[in-house]
Amino acid sequence: MSRGNTIPFQRRLAPVDFSERGVENLSIGEYLIQRLMDYGIQDIFGIPGDYILSFYSMLEQSPIRVIGCCSEDNAGFAADAYARITGMGAVCVTYCVGGFKLTNPIAGAYAEKSPVVMITGSPGVRERFNNPLLHHRVRDFRTQLEVFEKICVAGTELNDPLVAFREIDRCLEAAARYKRPVYIEIPRDMVKVVPGAPYEPSISPPQSDHDALAEAVQEAGDLVRRARRPIIIAGVEVHRYGLQDALLQLAEGSGIPIASTMLGKSVVAETHPLYAGLYEGGMGREEVTKFVEDSDLIVLLGTFMTDIDLGIYTANLDPRKCIFATSEQLQIRHHHYHGVLLEDFIHGLAEQRLDPPPRKVPPLPPGWGDDFRLKPEAPITITRLMARLNLELDENTIVIADVGDALFAASELVTHGRTEFISPAYYTSMGFAVPAALGAGVARPHLRTVAIVGDGAFQMNGQELSSIVRLGFNTIVIILDNKGYGTERFLHPGDFNDIHPWAYHKLPEIYGGGTGYEVRTELEFDQALRAAWEDTSAMSIIQVHIALDDVSKALRRLAEKLSKRV
Amino acid sequence: MSRGNTIPFQRRLAPVDFSERGVENLSIGEYLIQRLMDYGIQDIFGIPGDYILSFYSMLEQSPIRVIGCCSEDNAGFAADAYARITGMGAVCVTYCVGGFKLTNPIAGAYAEKSPVVMITGSPGVRERFNNPLLHHRVRDFRTQLEVFEKICVAGTELNDPLVAFREIDRCLEAAARYKRPVYIEIPRDMVKVVPGAPYEPSISPPQSDHDALAEAVQEAGDLVRRARRPIIIAGVEVHRYGLQDALLQLAEGSGIPIASTMLGKSVVAETHPLYAGLYEGGMGREEVTKFVEDSDLIVLLGTFMTDIDLGIYTANLDPRKCIFATSEQLQIRHHHYHGVLLEDFIHGLAEQRLDPPPRKVPPLPPGWGDDFRLKPEAPITITRLMARLNLELDENTIVIADVGDALFAASELVTHGRTEFISPAYYTSMGFAVPAALGAGVARPHLRTVAIVGDGAFQMNGQELSSIVRLGFNTIVIILDNKGYGTERFLHPGDFNDIHPWAYHKLPEIYGGGTGYEVRTELEFDQALRAAWEDTSAMSIIQVHIALDDVSKALRRLAEKLSKRV
C-alpha cells in the first residue's frame, strides 16, 4: 500500500465569454470554442502538439478546461465516456501522430453512437505550396481527413474562412443529431483568422412526418392494447437521445415491464419495480430470457441488434410480434414507417392510454441482495466479486466495465441510477475502462466511479490512472488478474493468451498517489473494497488474483457460442 | 533499485516447413506464413483476438515466433524497428479494435519507408450475409480495408481462394520493392481454405532503362571528375535498400566524403575517416553545415527532403550543383532521368574512375571522445549525458532515439556500425523508442539496445518494457525527465506542456524484473550507466532528472525556427 499527494480538482471560472463580442468579431478558433460551449462542452481531452498549439493557447484562455492525458487514444476514450454522460464530448490533438492514435476510439464512438468531436491541427494552408515533406505528413495533406471520413458522420477541414463557421455548425449539428463522432481539422494558420462576414447559424431540427407518426402510434397502441404479455426492450439510443424520462412515462403509465440490452444497461434504475433484467438471448439469465421470449409483444426502443446484444444470435425474437423503433428506422412487424423520429414515437405512445394486464418481473437471483454472505477464506471468484461489489452501489456510483469478463460478469450488477453503467459492449475495444473512468470523473467529479478491467486490457493503456491521480479523483479500479486474455482462453487455447504478470497494486508508487491493494480471498476483497470506498481522498487499485479458469456464467455461455464460429 | 527474474530468450527450432508439401497442398494461411518466411521474417509482433485466433494457432505451429505485446500500437512500432533492421517486419492483430490501433505506426512506416506487413483477421465471408452487426464492426465490413488503403502501398482482403496466393505475393512484393507497409486481411473462415489450384509465383524484379542509366552515370561521373569539392549526402533509402556496401565502395574508391541526414544517420559507421557528419541545415553543427554547403557538387543518395532533414528549410543546397537520386527519381541539376534504379545508379557511379581532390572532413567537437572529463557534482544536462553515453557505444550497440530532444541531442552520438541508430526522424511520433527497442531486441538479441526517450513519450506507451523484461533483454532505457513536453515548451509555453511526474525508476517492481536508477548529477549518471552496461542479465531504466529549461543546441535552434511558423 502506498499513499501520495493529490491535487484538488476544481472547475475553474470562465475568464472569457466570446458570445458578448458578436459573431462577426470572432476568429475561427473562437467561434469553434463558443459553439462547443453552446453544446454543453466544458472540458476537452487531449495532448498538445505543434500543429495545434495556437488553438491550445486559445482554449487555455477560454472557459473550457483542457484535460491533458497520457496518450491520445486514451483522450479519445475519455471524451467518449464524457459524451455518454453529458451529451457531447471533445478531444483535441495534433496532426497525424496525434490524430491517427484516435482512429480506434473514434471508430468505437461511431460503432456505439457516442457524439465525440475530434479537433485536430494540421499544417497551415500557406505552408502547403510545393507539397513539402512537413513532419508528421504521411501520404498527402488530406490523408488524415480521408481516413476519418470513413469513421465519422461528418468531417471538415477549415481551410476557407468564408465557410468555416457554417462548416463548424454542420459538423456539430451532425454529432448532436446522429450521436456519432465528427472530425474538425484546423490548419494552424486559420485558428486566429477572423472571417469578418455576417453569419447567422440556421439549424433546422429534424421533424417527424406528422401523418406517418400518427398512424404508427395508433397502430402500435392498438397492438399494445391487444397484447396480454407485452414488454419493452430499451437500448442504447434511449441513453444517447436522453429519452429516459419518456421511457419511464411510457412504462409507468402502462405498467409494461422493461428489459434492457447490454449496451442499454442502466437505461432505467435496475431497482425499478418494472425492470425485468438484462436480455441477451442464450447468454443471459434464463428467467429473463424466458420472460422476454414468452412475451406476445416486444417493443424494442433504440436498440442496436448487435451480435453481443443478441447473445451471438441466440436471441429468439419473432419479428411478427416486434415493434422495432430506433433513430434510423421504425418497423412494426414486417412493415416500415419512414420519417418518424424515435423521440416522437416514444412520446406518442406514452400519451396513449395503454392498460395491458400487469406482469410480475423475474426476481433478482439469490445472493445479489441483502442475502449476500461472505465466505471469508474462499478464493474470490468473478461472480462473487460482483455480488459483493453490488452491495456498495448506489445512486452516486458510476460503473465502467471493460471488455471480456469485466463486462459479462458486471452485467449482473444492479445499477441504481441512469447512465451509471458504461461499457463498450458492441465495439468491445479492450482498454476502454480506465481512460473512460477519467472521462467520467471529469464529467461527474462528485460521483464515485468504479472501473472494472481485465489485466490484459489494463496493460494496453492503464497508465491513464496517472491523470486520475493528478486530478485527485477517488476512482476505484478493480483489476481482474488472471494473467492473460481470459475470454480468449475459452475461445482458442494457446500460449499467446498468457501475459506477463505485473504488480499492479504497486502502481501508486509510480504515480505518486492513491492506494493499492492485492487480494486473493473473499475476506481480503471485502476489506479492500471497504477501505477503498471509505477513502474519498484519492484513487484505489484493487488487484484481484483470480483462478485462470474462473469465468462468469455469461462468459462461459458466450465463449461456447463464439468458439463454434472461429 | 530492484531486480527480478527474467525468462531466457531463445529462438526456437522450426517444427514445420510448409515448403516441402508443395504449394498446391497449402491453405491460404499456410501460404502466407511460407511467403513471410521466404522474405526473412522469423518473428511476428501482435496481440490475439477472436477474428485472428485460427491464424494465431497456425503461427504457433510454424517456425515463425509470435511476440505478444502489451498493445497493438506498440506491436506496430516493434515490427517497424524489426523491419528497419532485418529488411521486413510483420504485425498480426484482430479486426478493427486491433487493426485501428495500428493506424499510427503504419502511417509512420509509410512516411519513413519501413516495409511492415500488417496482417489482420476479420469476420468470415460466410458470416457477412444480411450485413449483421458483428462485434468490432464500425461502418461496414470494408471500413478497415478502406482506411489502410490510404496509408499502405498495397492492400488486399483474401476473400477469394482462387486469387489469394497471387494477392499475397502482390502485397509482399510491393512491401519489398517500395519499402512501405502493406495490408493483408484474412476473413477467419479463409485461413484454412486450400485453394488447391496450381500456382507459380511469378515476380519480375524492376530493371533500369539501360540507355538512361548509362547516360546518367556518365553525366554524373563527368560532374564528379570536374568537381573540386564534391560530397555525398546519404539518406534513409541507403539503409532500406541495403546499399551501404555500394555507398562505401563509391566513397572509398573516389575519396568523396559522406554526410548523412537525420533519418539516414548511421548509414555508415560515423567513425569512418570519410564521414563528415550529420547535415541538417541551420540546425546542425556549424562546421558540418559549412563543409556541405561549401561543396561544389552534392550527390544526394536516397534522401527524403523533409523539413526536419532540412533543418526546417534552413538548408541551403543549390540545385544547380546537386545530383539527387532516390528510389523514386533521378534528377541531375534541373533535368530528370526516368527509369533509373537507385541501386544501379550507385553501383554504376562506384564502378567509374573518379578522383576528385581529397577533402579533410570536420573533426569531432571537443568533449566527444577521449577528452571527455566528468564533472561529478554538476547537474547532468542532455548534452553532457550524450557525451558520456557516447563513450560506451561500439559495434554491438543499437541506439534508438524517440522524438524531441531524445532525437536532437542523440544526433550528436558517434555510431560505430550500420543501422545502429534508429529514430522516427520525419514522422516524429512520440513513443516510438520503447516498443522499437523490443523490436530491435527480437531482431538482434545479442546486441545491446539503448533507448533514449522523453518522459512525455514514455507515458504514452512505455509499458512495453514489460515485454522486454519477459523476454530477458538487457535493454537500457534512458528517460529524459523534464516533467513535460520539453520541445513544445520552447515552441509555445503553456501549462498544458506540464505532465504528472512518475517514479519511473521503480517500474522494475511493477514488471518483476530489471533494475531502476534515478540520477541527477554527472557522477550519478556515470555510475548508473556503468552499472547498467555491466549488467547483461536484464533491462535497466535510468531516470535522469534534467532542468526544465535544459535543451540541446539543435533543439534550441529548431524550436526557434518552428516557433516562427506556429
mmCIF file of C-alpha atoms in Angstrom, chain A residues 164-291:
data_model
loop_
_atom_site.group_PDB
_atom_site.id
_atom_site.type_symbol
_atom_site.label_atom_id
_atom_site.label_comp_id
_atom_site.label_asym_id
_atom_site.label_seq_id
_atom_site.Cartn_x
_atom_site.Cartn_y
_atom_site.Cartn_z
ATOM 1 C CA ALA A 164 -15.662 27.987 -41.745
ATOM 2 C CA PHE A 165 -18.472 28.937 -39.352
ATOM 3 C CA ARG A 166 -21.062 27.106 -41.423
ATOM 4 C CA GLU A 167 -18.822 24.037 -41.564
ATOM 5 C CA ILE A 168 -18.381 24.079 -37.786
ATOM 6 C CA ASP A 169 -22.142 24.254 -37.325
ATOM 7 C CA ARG A 170 -22.767 21.499 -39.850
ATOM 8 C CA CYS A 171 -20.383 19.113 -38.063
ATOM 9 C CA LEU A 172 -21.538 19.865 -34.529
ATOM 10 C CA GLU A 173 -25.162 19.543 -35.550
ATOM 11 C CA ALA A 174 -24.421 16.176 -37.161
ATOM 12 C CA ALA A 175 -22.816 14.964 -33.929
ATOM 13 C CA ALA A 176 -25.836 16.082 -31.941
ATOM 14 C CA ARG A 177 -28.356 14.641 -34.367
ATOM 15 C CA TYR A 178 -26.788 11.306 -35.238
ATOM 16 C CA LYS A 179 -24.850 10.712 -31.990
ATOM 17 C CA ARG A 180 -21.747 9.823 -33.932
ATOM 18 C CA PRO A 181 -18.247 11.320 -33.951
ATOM 19 C CA VAL A 182 -17.323 14.229 -36.229
ATOM 20 C CA TYR A 183 -13.954 15.465 -37.462
ATOM 21 C CA ILE A 184 -12.871 19.113 -37.491
ATOM 22 C CA GLU A 185 -9.414 19.961 -38.823
ATOM 23 C CA ILE A 186 -7.967 23.445 -38.353
ATOM 24 C CA PRO A 187 -4.878 24.339 -40.364
ATOM 25 C CA ARG A 188 -2.727 26.176 -37.872
ATOM 26 C CA ASP A 189 -2.747 29.432 -39.789
ATOM 27 C CA MET A 190 -6.571 29.514 -39.720
ATOM 28 C CA VAL A 191 -7.044 29.500 -35.926
ATOM 29 C CA LYS A 192 -6.822 33.262 -35.500
ATOM 30 C CA VAL A 193 -8.349 34.283 -38.820
ATOM 31 C CA VAL A 194 -11.468 36.456 -38.375
ATOM 32 C CA PRO A 195 -13.783 35.873 -41.358
ATOM 33 C CA GLY A 196 -15.480 39.169 -40.564
ATOM 34 C CA ALA A 197 -18.569 38.323 -42.575
ATOM 35 C CA PRO A 198 -22.042 38.417 -41.037
ATOM 36 C CA TYR A 199 -23.207 34.930 -40.095
ATOM 37 C CA GLU A 200 -26.376 33.623 -38.568
ATOM 38 C CA PRO A 201 -26.444 29.959 -37.537
ATOM 39 C CA SER A 202 -29.511 28.390 -39.103
ATOM 40 C CA ILE A 203 -30.166 24.910 -37.904
ATOM 41 C CA SER A 204 -33.481 23.260 -38.571
ATOM 42 C CA PRO A 205 -34.060 20.380 -36.206
ATOM 43 C CA PRO A 206 -35.471 17.276 -37.889
ATOM 44 C CA GLN A 207 -39.211 16.745 -37.646
ATOM 45 C CA SER A 208 -41.421 13.690 -37.920
ATOM 46 C CA ASP A 209 -43.802 13.159 -40.818
ATOM 47 C CA HIS A 210 -46.994 14.102 -38.994
ATOM 48 C CA ASP A 211 -49.322 11.593 -40.635
ATOM 49 C CA ALA A 212 -46.867 8.707 -40.547
ATOM 50 C CA LEU A 213 -46.250 9.389 -36.873
ATOM 51 C CA ALA A 214 -49.970 9.452 -36.065
ATOM 52 C CA GLU A 215 -50.599 6.206 -37.923
ATOM 53 C CA ALA A 216 -47.611 4.456 -36.382
ATOM 54 C CA VAL A 217 -48.504 5.494 -32.848
ATOM 55 C CA GLN A 218 -52.103 4.422 -33.385
ATOM 56 C CA GLU A 219 -51.067 1.025 -34.748
ATOM 57 C CA ALA A 220 -48.513 0.434 -32.018
ATOM 58 C CA GLY A 221 -51.016 1.475 -29.366
ATOM 59 C CA ASP A 222 -53.576 -0.940 -30.737
ATOM 60 C CA LEU A 223 -51.044 -3.752 -30.635
ATOM 61 C CA VAL A 224 -50.179 -2.970 -27.008
ATOM 62 C CA ARG A 225 -53.839 -2.787 -26.043
ATOM 63 C CA ARG A 226 -54.467 -6.198 -27.576
ATOM 64 C CA ALA A 227 -51.368 -7.751 -26.008
ATOM 65 C CA ARG A 228 -51.551 -9.975 -22.917
ATOM 66 C CA ARG A 229 -47.823 -10.077 -22.154
ATOM 67 C CA PRO A 230 -46.063 -7.041 -23.680
ATOM 68 C CA ILE A 231 -42.513 -5.961 -22.857
ATOM 69 C CA ILE A 232 -40.217 -3.089 -23.730
ATOM 70 C CA ILE A 233 -36.563 -3.765 -24.581
ATOM 71 C CA ALA A 234 -34.710 -0.497 -24.139
ATOM 72 C CA GLY A 235 -31.427 0.066 -25.914
ATOM 73 C CA VAL A 236 -28.551 2.452 -26.020
ATOM 74 C CA GLU A 237 -30.302 5.160 -28.003
ATOM 75 C CA VAL A 238 -32.568 5.856 -25.041
ATOM 76 C CA HIS A 239 -29.363 6.954 -23.272
ATOM 77 C CA ARG A 240 -27.984 8.843 -26.239
ATOM 78 C CA TYR A 241 -31.130 10.806 -27.059
ATOM 79 C CA GLY A 242 -31.930 11.482 -23.396
ATOM 80 C CA LEU A 243 -35.253 9.650 -23.586
ATOM 81 C CA GLN A 244 -35.117 8.025 -20.152
ATOM 82 C CA ASP A 245 -37.989 10.161 -18.817
ATOM 83 C CA ALA A 246 -40.170 9.435 -21.825
ATOM 84 C CA LEU A 247 -39.420 5.743 -21.478
ATOM 85 C CA LEU A 248 -40.338 5.777 -17.799
ATOM 86 C CA GLN A 249 -43.508 7.708 -18.550
ATOM 87 C CA LEU A 250 -44.495 5.072 -21.100
ATOM 88 C CA ALA A 251 -43.654 2.147 -18.823
ATOM 89 C CA GLU A 252 -45.113 3.555 -15.631
ATOM 90 C CA GLY A 253 -48.246 4.864 -17.332
ATOM 91 C CA SER A 254 -48.984 1.493 -18.858
ATOM 92 C CA GLY A 255 -47.322 -0.885 -16.421
ATOM 93 C CA ILE A 256 -45.299 -2.529 -19.198
ATOM 94 C CA PRO A 257 -42.048 -4.083 -17.879
ATOM 95 C CA ILE A 258 -38.687 -3.009 -19.275
ATOM 96 C CA ALA A 259 -35.739 -5.183 -20.159
ATOM 97 C CA SER A 260 -32.512 -3.668 -21.432
ATOM 98 C CA THR A 261 -29.765 -4.732 -23.781
ATOM 99 C CA MET A 262 -26.150 -4.911 -22.672
ATOM 100 C CA LEU A 263 -25.338 -1.641 -24.434
ATOM 101 C CA GLY A 264 -28.505 -0.136 -22.947
ATOM 102 C CA LYS A 265 -27.820 -1.321 -19.397
ATOM 103 C CA SER A 266 -28.759 1.246 -16.713
ATOM 104 C CA VAL A 267 -31.216 2.944 -19.062
ATOM 105 C CA VAL A 268 -33.538 2.858 -16.062
ATOM 106 C CA ALA A 269 -32.578 2.264 -12.460
ATOM 107 C CA GLU A 270 -32.379 -1.510 -12.223
ATOM 108 C CA THR A 271 -34.059 -1.338 -8.842
ATOM 109 C CA HIS A 272 -37.202 -0.049 -10.556
ATOM 110 C CA PRO A 273 -40.173 -2.396 -9.916
ATOM 111 C CA LEU A 274 -40.864 -2.625 -13.670
ATOM 112 C CA TYR A 275 -37.297 -3.597 -14.545
ATOM 113 C CA ALA A 276 -37.201 -7.195 -15.751
ATOM 114 C CA GLY A 277 -33.464 -7.576 -16.286
ATOM 115 C CA LEU A 278 -30.836 -7.696 -18.991
ATOM 116 C CA TYR A 279 -31.890 -9.501 -22.159
ATOM 117 C CA GLU A 280 -29.079 -11.126 -24.099
ATOM 118 C CA GLY A 281 -30.530 -14.300 -25.590
ATOM 119 C CA GLY A 282 -28.839 -17.526 -24.593
ATOM 120 C CA MET A 283 -26.079 -15.612 -22.794
ATOM 121 C CA GLY A 284 -28.363 -14.077 -20.193
ATOM 122 C CA ARG A 285 -30.080 -15.292 -17.060
ATOM 123 C CA GLU A 286 -32.555 -17.992 -18.034
ATOM 124 C CA GLU A 287 -35.528 -16.463 -16.259
ATOM 125 C CA VAL A 288 -35.062 -13.130 -18.013
ATOM 126 C CA THR A 289 -34.642 -14.768 -21.409
ATOM 127 C CA LYS A 290 -37.768 -16.807 -20.814
ATOM 128 C CA PHE A 291 -39.715 -13.758 -19.585
#
